[in-house]
mmCIF file of C-alpha atoms and ligand atoms in Angstrom:
data_model
loop_
_atom_site.group_PDB
_atom_site.id
_atom_site.type_symbol
_atom_site.label_atom_id
_atom_site.label_comp_id
_atom_site.label_asym_id
_atom_site.label_seq_id
_atom_site.Cartn_x
_atom_site.Cartn_y
_atom_site.Cartn_z
ATOM 1 C CA MET A 9 96.953 -47.280 14.689
ATOM 2 C CA LEU A 10 96.989 -46.384 18.376
ATOM 3 C CA GLY A 11 100.096 -45.037 20.050
ATOM 4 C CA ALA A 12 100.780 -45.085 23.775
ATOM 5 C CA ILE A 13 103.421 -43.797 26.168
ATOM 6 C CA GLU A 14 103.794 -45.055 29.697
ATOM 7 C CA ALA A 15 106.062 -42.333 31.010
ATOM 8 C CA GLY A 16 107.834 -43.376 34.197
ATOM 9 C CA GLY A 17 110.486 -41.631 36.220
ATOM 10 C CA THR A 18 113.017 -44.322 35.285
ATOM 11 C CA LYS A 19 111.887 -45.369 31.829
ATOM 12 C CA PHE A 20 109.411 -44.616 29.081
ATOM 13 C CA VAL A 21 107.587 -47.480 27.384
ATOM 14 C CA CYS A 22 106.183 -46.651 23.947
ATOM 15 C CA ALA A 23 103.893 -48.981 22.025
ATOM 16 C CA ILE A 24 101.650 -49.079 19.016
ATOM 17 C CA SER A 25 98.650 -51.323 18.595
ATOM 18 C CA ASP A 26 95.568 -51.900 16.521
ATOM 19 C CA GLU A 27 92.108 -51.106 17.855
ATOM 20 C CA ALA A 28 91.869 -54.551 19.441
ATOM 21 C CA LEU A 29 94.874 -53.416 21.540
ATOM 22 C CA THR A 30 97.171 -56.047 20.067
ATOM 23 C CA ILE A 31 100.626 -54.540 20.494
ATOM 24 C CA LYS A 32 102.552 -54.454 17.218
ATOM 25 C CA GLU A 33 105.746 -52.844 18.411
ATOM 26 C CA ARG A 34 107.136 -51.447 21.614
ATOM 27 C CA ILE A 35 110.341 -49.899 22.906
ATOM 28 C CA THR A 36 111.768 -48.828 26.234
ATOM 29 C CA ILE A 37 113.676 -45.567 26.564
ATOM 30 C CA PRO A 38 115.515 -44.374 29.691
ATOM 31 C CA THR A 39 114.106 -41.208 31.272
ATOM 32 C CA THR A 40 116.821 -38.558 31.042
ATOM 33 C CA THR A 41 116.064 -35.004 29.894
ATOM 34 C CA PRO A 42 112.826 -34.115 28.081
ATOM 35 C CA GLU A 43 114.783 -33.229 24.911
ATOM 36 C CA GLU A 44 116.697 -36.494 24.784
ATOM 37 C CA THR A 45 113.890 -38.797 25.884
ATOM 38 C CA LEU A 46 111.187 -37.191 23.735
ATOM 39 C CA GLY A 47 113.618 -37.133 20.802
ATOM 40 C CA LYS A 48 113.748 -40.923 20.962
ATOM 41 C CA VAL A 49 110.004 -41.170 21.560
ATOM 42 C CA PHE A 50 109.342 -39.152 18.385
ATOM 43 C CA GLU A 51 111.863 -41.203 16.407
ATOM 44 C CA PHE A 52 109.839 -44.287 17.309
ATOM 45 C CA PHE A 53 106.363 -42.908 16.584
ATOM 46 C CA ASP A 54 107.454 -41.129 13.369
ATOM 47 C CA GLN A 55 107.607 -44.585 11.761
ATOM 48 C CA PHE A 56 103.854 -45.072 12.044
ATOM 49 C CA GLU A 57 100.604 -43.571 10.850
ATOM 50 C CA LEU A 58 98.886 -42.836 14.158
ATOM 51 C CA ASP A 59 95.182 -42.045 14.594
ATOM 52 C CA SER A 60 95.371 -41.172 18.287
ATOM 53 C CA MET A 61 97.612 -41.456 21.306
ATOM 54 C CA GLY A 62 97.360 -42.016 25.034
ATOM 55 C CA ILE A 63 99.861 -40.965 27.703
ATOM 56 C CA GLY A 64 100.021 -42.158 31.291
ATOM 57 C CA SER A 65 102.662 -39.997 32.918
ATOM 58 C CA PHE A 66 104.642 -39.778 36.133
ATOM 59 C CA GLY A 67 103.862 -36.607 37.969
ATOM 60 C CA PRO A 68 102.583 -34.559 39.471
ATOM 61 C CA ILE A 69 101.031 -33.434 36.194
ATOM 62 C CA GLY A 70 98.407 -30.891 35.169
ATOM 63 C CA VAL A 71 95.190 -32.681 34.242
ATOM 64 C CA ASN A 72 92.637 -29.874 34.483
ATOM 65 C CA LYS A 73 91.883 -28.370 31.071
ATOM 66 C CA ASP A 74 90.872 -25.057 32.667
ATOM 67 C CA THR A 75 94.336 -24.444 34.088
ATOM 68 C CA GLU A 76 97.555 -23.296 32.465
ATOM 69 C CA SER A 77 99.447 -26.326 33.693
ATOM 70 C CA TYR A 78 97.247 -28.731 31.708
ATOM 71 C CA GLY A 79 99.506 -31.200 29.946
ATOM 72 C CA TYR A 80 102.565 -30.227 31.997
ATOM 73 C CA VAL A 81 104.717 -32.285 34.281
ATOM 74 C CA THR A 82 104.701 -29.829 37.186
ATOM 75 C CA THR A 83 106.480 -30.083 40.549
ATOM 76 C CA THR A 84 108.288 -33.376 40.012
ATOM 77 C CA PRO A 85 111.481 -34.141 41.949
ATOM 78 C CA LYS A 86 112.996 -35.065 38.543
ATOM 79 C CA THR A 87 114.405 -31.580 38.014
ATOM 80 C CA ALA A 88 114.963 -31.802 34.246
ATOM 81 C CA TRP A 89 111.217 -32.379 33.832
ATOM 82 C CA LYS A 90 109.950 -29.654 36.174
ATOM 83 C CA HIS A 91 107.301 -27.508 34.441
ATOM 84 C CA THR A 92 107.667 -29.299 31.102
ATOM 85 C CA ASP A 93 104.857 -29.053 28.572
ATOM 86 C CA PHE A 94 104.919 -32.775 27.821
ATOM 87 C CA LEU A 95 101.492 -33.030 26.187
ATOM 88 C CA GLY A 96 102.063 -29.817 24.234
ATOM 89 C CA LYS A 97 105.277 -31.165 22.711
ATOM 90 C CA VAL A 98 103.556 -34.394 21.668
ATOM 91 C CA LYS A 99 100.601 -32.519 20.164
ATOM 92 C CA GLU A 100 102.935 -30.189 18.328
ATOM 93 C CA ARG A 101 104.603 -33.169 16.685
ATOM 94 C CA TYR A 102 101.474 -35.178 15.887
ATOM 95 C CA ASN A 103 98.257 -33.446 14.972
ATOM 96 C CA ILE A 104 96.011 -36.137 16.484
ATOM 97 C CA PRO A 105 93.872 -36.469 19.626
ATOM 98 C CA VAL A 106 95.942 -37.388 22.697
ATOM 99 C CA GLY A 107 94.502 -38.797 25.933
ATOM 100 C CA TRP A 108 96.406 -37.742 29.058
ATOM 101 C CA THR A 109 96.363 -38.824 32.687
ATOM 102 C CA THR A 110 98.672 -40.131 35.413
ATOM 103 C CA ASP A 111 100.614 -43.386 35.054
ATOM 104 C CA VAL A 112 98.624 -44.908 37.918
ATOM 105 C CA ASN A 113 95.253 -43.749 36.570
ATOM 106 C CA ALA A 114 96.240 -45.389 33.278
ATOM 107 C CA ALA A 115 97.228 -48.579 35.101
ATOM 108 C CA ALA A 116 93.886 -48.574 36.928
ATOM 109 C CA LEU A 117 92.107 -48.212 33.583
ATOM 110 C CA GLY A 118 94.134 -51.058 32.087
ATOM 111 C CA GLU A 119 93.322 -53.362 34.996
ATOM 112 C CA LEU A 120 89.660 -52.361 34.926
ATOM 113 C CA GLU A 121 89.106 -53.051 31.250
ATOM 114 C CA ARG A 122 91.593 -55.839 30.610
ATOM 115 C CA GLY A 123 92.894 -57.126 33.918
ATOM 116 C CA ALA A 124 92.048 -57.928 37.518
ATOM 117 C CA ALA A 125 88.984 -55.645 37.691
ATOM 118 C CA LYS A 126 87.421 -56.718 34.389
ATOM 119 C CA GLY A 127 83.639 -56.481 34.473
ATOM 120 C CA LYS A 128 83.665 -53.893 37.294
ATOM 121 C CA SER A 129 83.097 -50.173 36.914
ATOM 122 C CA SER A 130 85.612 -48.959 39.500
ATOM 123 C CA CYS A 131 88.978 -49.835 40.963
ATOM 124 C CA ILE A 132 92.045 -48.374 42.611
ATOM 125 C CA TYR A 133 95.563 -49.156 41.442
ATOM 126 C CA LEU A 134 98.301 -48.481 43.983
ATOM 127 C CA THR A 135 101.971 -48.897 43.180
ATOM 128 C CA VAL A 136 104.392 -49.410 46.055
ATOM 129 C CA GLY A 137 107.873 -48.933 44.637
ATOM 130 C CA THR A 138 110.353 -46.055 44.636
ATOM 131 C CA GLY A 139 107.356 -43.963 45.625
ATOM 132 C CA ILE A 140 103.754 -44.761 46.370
ATOM 133 C CA GLY A 141 101.163 -43.607 43.866
ATOM 134 C CA GLY A 142 97.527 -44.433 43.450
ATOM 135 C CA GLY A 143 95.073 -43.982 40.620
ATOM 136 C CA ALA A 144 91.398 -44.730 40.406
ATOM 137 C CA VAL A 145 88.782 -45.329 37.789
ATOM 138 C CA VAL A 146 85.218 -44.496 38.787
ATOM 139 C CA ASP A 147 82.309 -45.267 36.472
ATOM 140 C CA GLY A 148 84.825 -46.275 33.838
ATOM 141 C CA LYS A 149 86.625 -42.902 33.928
ATOM 142 C CA PRO A 150 90.014 -41.987 35.439
ATOM 143 C CA LEU A 151 89.410 -39.965 38.601
ATOM 144 C CA GLU A 152 90.530 -36.343 38.331
ATOM 145 C CA GLY A 153 89.446 -33.034 39.836
ATOM 146 C CA PHE A 154 91.358 -29.770 40.167
ATOM 147 C CA GLY A 155 94.303 -32.107 39.940
ATOM 148 C CA HIS A 156 94.715 -35.828 40.337
ATOM 149 C CA PRO A 157 94.722 -38.055 43.400
ATOM 150 C CA GLU A 158 98.027 -38.368 45.287
ATOM 151 C CA MET A 159 97.112 -41.387 47.341
ATOM 152 C CA GLY A 160 100.681 -42.094 48.388
ATOM 153 C CA HIS A 161 100.905 -39.017 50.578
ATOM 154 C CA VAL A 162 98.018 -39.712 52.938
ATOM 155 C CA LEU A 163 98.741 -39.609 56.661
ATOM 156 C CA VAL A 164 98.907 -42.757 58.732
ATOM 157 C CA LYS A 165 99.407 -43.364 62.435
ATOM 158 C CA MET A 166 102.785 -44.694 63.509
ATOM 159 C CA HIS A 167 103.329 -48.318 64.386
ATOM 160 C CA PRO A 168 104.120 -48.469 68.143
ATOM 161 C CA ASP A 169 107.440 -50.231 67.432
ATOM 162 C CA ASP A 170 108.507 -47.860 64.651
ATOM 163 C CA THR A 171 110.700 -44.879 65.465
ATOM 164 C CA PHE A 172 111.673 -44.140 61.851
ATOM 165 C CA GLU A 173 111.159 -40.474 60.976
ATOM 166 C CA GLY A 174 110.161 -41.030 57.346
ATOM 167 C CA VAL A 175 111.690 -39.972 54.039
ATOM 168 C CA CYS A 176 109.050 -37.913 52.234
ATOM 169 C CA PRO A 177 110.674 -34.553 51.413
ATOM 170 C CA TYR A 178 107.295 -32.844 51.838
ATOM 171 C CA HIS A 179 105.729 -34.643 54.826
ATOM 172 C CA LYS A 180 108.367 -36.944 56.299
ATOM 173 C CA ASN A 181 106.088 -39.632 57.730
ATOM 174 C CA CYS A 182 103.227 -39.800 55.245
ATOM 175 C CA LEU A 183 102.477 -43.232 53.755
ATOM 176 C CA GLU A 184 105.161 -42.890 51.075
ATOM 177 C CA GLY A 185 107.630 -41.574 53.626
ATOM 178 C CA LEU A 186 107.130 -44.649 55.809
ATOM 179 C CA ALA A 187 106.308 -47.458 53.411
ATOM 180 C CA ALA A 188 107.818 -46.954 49.926
ATOM 181 C CA GLY A 189 110.886 -49.014 48.990
ATOM 182 C CA PRO A 190 113.426 -46.323 49.974
ATOM 183 C CA ALA A 191 111.777 -45.958 53.421
ATOM 184 C CA ILE A 192 112.164 -49.688 54.062
ATOM 185 C CA GLU A 193 115.764 -49.513 52.892
ATOM 186 C CA LYS A 194 116.598 -46.539 55.108
ATOM 187 C CA ARG A 195 114.841 -47.970 58.170
ATOM 188 C CA TYR A 196 116.694 -51.299 58.038
ATOM 189 C CA GLY A 197 119.846 -50.417 56.096
ATOM 190 C CA LYS A 198 119.092 -53.062 53.473
ATOM 191 C CA LYS A 199 117.066 -53.189 50.285
ATOM 192 C CA ALA A 200 113.492 -54.397 50.695
ATOM 193 C CA GLN A 201 114.157 -57.409 48.487
ATOM 194 C CA GLU A 202 116.874 -58.525 50.934
ATOM 195 C CA LEU A 203 114.516 -58.463 53.922
ATOM 196 C CA THR A 204 112.080 -61.177 52.884
ATOM 197 C CA ASP A 205 112.768 -63.279 55.996
ATOM 198 C CA ARG A 206 112.390 -60.448 58.500
ATOM 199 C CA LYS A 207 108.836 -60.853 59.764
ATOM 200 C CA GLU A 208 108.652 -57.483 61.537
ATOM 201 C CA VAL A 209 109.486 -55.625 58.312
ATOM 202 C CA TRP A 210 106.352 -56.869 56.596
ATOM 203 C CA GLU A 211 104.148 -56.513 59.650
ATOM 204 C CA ILE A 212 105.027 -52.838 59.883
ATOM 205 C CA GLU A 213 104.668 -52.442 56.108
ATOM 206 C CA ALA A 214 101.211 -54.043 56.191
ATOM 207 C CA PHE A 215 100.231 -51.897 59.189
ATOM 208 C CA TYR A 216 100.773 -48.747 57.118
ATOM 209 C CA LEU A 217 99.365 -49.981 53.816
ATOM 210 C CA ALA A 218 96.211 -51.348 55.466
ATOM 211 C CA GLN A 219 95.464 -47.967 57.037
ATOM 212 C CA ALA A 220 95.679 -46.267 53.662
ATOM 213 C CA LEU A 221 93.550 -48.953 52.023
ATOM 214 C CA MET A 222 90.910 -48.568 54.701
ATOM 215 C CA ASN A 223 90.771 -44.825 54.050
ATOM 216 C CA TYR A 224 90.524 -45.328 50.287
ATOM 217 C CA THR A 225 87.716 -47.827 50.861
ATOM 218 C CA LEU A 226 85.819 -45.466 53.157
ATOM 219 C CA ILE A 227 86.156 -42.564 50.716
ATOM 220 C CA LEU A 228 85.729 -44.207 47.317
ATOM 221 C CA SER A 229 84.265 -47.645 47.875
ATOM 222 C CA PRO A 230 86.120 -49.081 44.882
ATOM 223 C CA GLU A 231 85.161 -52.563 43.699
ATOM 224 C CA LYS A 232 88.798 -53.735 43.647
ATOM 225 C CA ILE A 233 92.068 -52.523 45.136
ATOM 226 C CA ILE A 234 95.021 -53.626 43.041
ATOM 227 C CA LEU A 235 98.494 -53.438 44.561
ATOM 228 C CA GLY A 236 101.498 -53.392 42.232
ATOM 229 C CA GLY A 237 105.086 -52.138 42.233
ATOM 230 C CA GLY A 238 108.367 -53.691 43.351
ATOM 231 C CA VAL A 239 107.600 -53.912 47.075
ATOM 232 C CA MET A 240 104.376 -55.850 46.414
ATOM 233 C CA LYS A 241 106.475 -58.640 44.899
ATOM 234 C CA GLN A 242 106.722 -59.712 48.541
ATOM 235 C CA LYS A 243 103.576 -61.796 48.299
ATOM 236 C CA GLN A 244 103.504 -62.493 52.035
ATOM 237 C CA LEU A 245 102.311 -58.908 52.370
ATOM 238 C CA PHE A 246 98.880 -59.657 50.954
ATOM 239 C CA PRO A 247 97.502 -61.769 53.812
ATOM 240 C CA LEU A 248 99.112 -59.418 56.360
ATOM 241 C CA ILE A 249 97.460 -56.405 54.737
ATOM 242 C CA ARG A 250 94.077 -58.133 54.504
ATOM 243 C CA ASN A 251 94.225 -59.107 58.196
ATOM 244 C CA GLU A 252 95.171 -55.643 59.348
ATOM 245 C CA PHE A 253 92.546 -54.114 57.057
ATOM 246 C CA GLN A 254 89.873 -56.326 58.578
ATOM 247 C CA THR A 255 90.971 -55.449 62.117
ATOM 248 C CA LEU A 256 90.909 -51.723 61.358
ATOM 249 C CA LEU A 257 87.567 -51.726 59.578
ATOM 250 C CA ASN A 258 86.136 -53.765 62.432
ATOM 251 C CA GLY A 259 83.048 -54.791 60.530
ATOM 252 C CA TYR A 260 81.825 -51.235 60.009
ATOM 253 C CA VAL A 261 81.314 -51.539 56.254
ATOM 254 C CA GLU A 262 80.708 -54.662 54.288
ATOM 255 C CA THR A 263 83.397 -55.249 51.681
ATOM 256 C CA PRO A 264 83.817 -57.936 49.050
ATOM 257 C CA ASP A 265 85.676 -61.023 50.274
ATOM 258 C CA LEU A 266 89.143 -59.608 51.003
ATOM 259 C CA ASP A 267 90.923 -62.342 49.023
ATOM 260 C CA THR A 268 89.203 -60.987 45.911
ATOM 261 C CA TYR A 269 89.250 -57.333 46.982
ATOM 262 C CA ILE A 270 92.901 -56.586 47.812
ATOM 263 C CA ILE A 271 94.742 -58.232 44.960
ATOM 264 C CA SER A 272 97.727 -58.274 42.575
ATOM 265 C CA PRO A 273 97.568 -56.804 39.074
ATOM 266 C CA GLU A 274 96.635 -59.280 36.376
ATOM 267 C CA LEU A 275 98.478 -57.399 33.630
ATOM 268 C CA GLY A 276 101.704 -57.308 35.633
ATOM 269 C CA ASP A 277 104.082 -54.738 34.186
ATOM 270 C CA ASP A 278 101.751 -54.110 31.237
ATOM 271 C CA ALA A 279 98.979 -52.389 33.215
ATOM 272 C CA GLY A 280 100.255 -48.890 32.438
ATOM 273 C CA ILE A 281 100.883 -49.332 28.735
ATOM 274 C CA THR A 282 97.562 -51.157 28.272
ATOM 275 C CA GLY A 283 95.744 -48.333 30.031
ATOM 276 C CA SER A 284 97.560 -45.774 27.884
ATOM 277 C CA LEU A 285 96.448 -47.607 24.734
ATOM 278 C CA LEU A 286 92.904 -47.562 26.113
ATOM 279 C CA LEU A 287 93.199 -43.786 26.551
ATOM 280 C CA ALA A 288 94.157 -43.578 22.869
ATOM 281 C CA LEU A 289 91.200 -45.755 21.897
ATOM 282 C CA LYS A 290 88.826 -43.562 23.922
ATOM 283 C CA GLU A 291 90.117 -40.482 22.077
ATOM 284 C CA LEU A 292 89.270 -42.168 18.795
ATOM 285 C CA GLU A 293 85.776 -43.062 19.999
ATOM 286 C CA LYS A 294 85.032 -39.481 21.102
HETATM 287 P P1 ADP B 15 109.672 -47.821 40.258
HETATM 288 O O1 ADP B 15 108.812 -47.486 41.427
HETATM 289 O O2 ADP B 15 110.930 -47.023 40.213
HETATM 290 O O3 ADP B 15 108.925 -47.828 38.969
HETATM 291 P P2 ADP B 15 109.714 -50.499 41.360
HETATM 292 O O4 ADP B 15 108.245 -50.606 41.408
HETATM 293 O O5 ADP B 15 110.488 -51.723 40.965
HETATM 294 O O6 ADP B 15 110.178 -49.335 40.401
HETATM 295 O O7 ADP B 15 110.192 -50.011 42.780
HETATM 296 C C1 ADP B 15 111.511 -50.033 43.195
HETATM 297 C C2 ADP B 15 111.534 -50.210 44.705
HETATM 298 O O8 ADP B 15 110.916 -51.465 45.012
HETATM 299 C C3 ADP B 15 112.908 -50.239 45.316
HETATM 300 O O9 ADP B 15 112.891 -49.496 46.523
HETATM 301 C C4 ADP B 15 113.171 -51.713 45.593
HETATM 302 O O10 ADP B 15 113.961 -51.900 46.753
HETATM 303 C C5 ADP B 15 111.782 -52.272 45.774
HETATM 304 N N1 ADP B 15 111.706 -53.649 45.251
HETATM 305 C C6 ADP B 15 111.939 -54.053 43.984
HETATM 306 N N2 ADP B 15 111.808 -55.392 43.886
HETATM 307 C C7 ADP B 15 111.456 -55.831 45.114
HETATM 308 C C8 ADP B 15 111.160 -57.108 45.668
HETATM 309 N N3 ADP B 15 111.214 -58.216 44.948
HETATM 310 N N4 ADP B 15 110.824 -57.158 46.984
HETATM 311 C C9 ADP B 15 110.780 -56.044 47.735
HETATM 312 N N5 ADP B 15 111.055 -54.831 47.269
HETATM 313 C C10 ADP B 15 111.384 -54.717 45.982
HETATM 314 ZN ZN1 ZN B 16 104.463 -37.216 51.431
#
């Protein structure tokens, strides 16, 4: 049996599956303190005979095996989880191999092997929700280095009509500070989902997202860019982003047809848990 945890800042999804990735059981647990949440996680997994596990976690997390913070949730704004040895606690409970990466790297892996990027060897998965986070799979492997990508905090130039100062506690007007759900809400005084009819909202949103996507394309040349998260439920954003992306790139590099390049997830809300199960499967195959 494979076990998987998609650990989000709001909720944890736990699932078990066979090696064909058919999910046998799953539960959702609210993210409170590590003790409480992991207590419930262990209660769930204790029922099964697991061969390996995979975890896609909110972060920032330590992913470099040569550093002391490997397996830890590190500088997260969720204070109860700051500097928590998440992976260590799981390994202490279950003496099995455990795959470990970010929630968005896991989602990228899920989409690559089972979703919108099937048949490709690389993709980026960007979630635009409470925050903005991006993961990538390159040559079939989640992209990591001394740490992991933090694609949401890249710098963008301001829209000429936008005077909003930004909400990122670290950088103010980075991409997340200008374009995540809470930034939209603070700029207009209304939740993003209540602004569907306001054309300028989505033009400014697309202006920022397209800049980031252009930079990701220039740096990584991924075969697909998959955009998920609550804000991307505003489907009118897709053509606006593709248009702006095309204008910015100005023909400099050839990309796949943008309708097939900048796309929605195929696995919907299951991208992260599917990717986490794939991490578990890869541990078993090692
Ligand atoms: P999280 O990032 O916490 O996992 P979501 O991806 O749902 O969860 O992101 C929540 C953010 O997305 C909120 O700021 C919310 O206003 C925004 N959001 C959720 N649904 C929609 C929608 N249908 N249209 C626009 N924005 C949305
Ligand atoms: Zn930032």
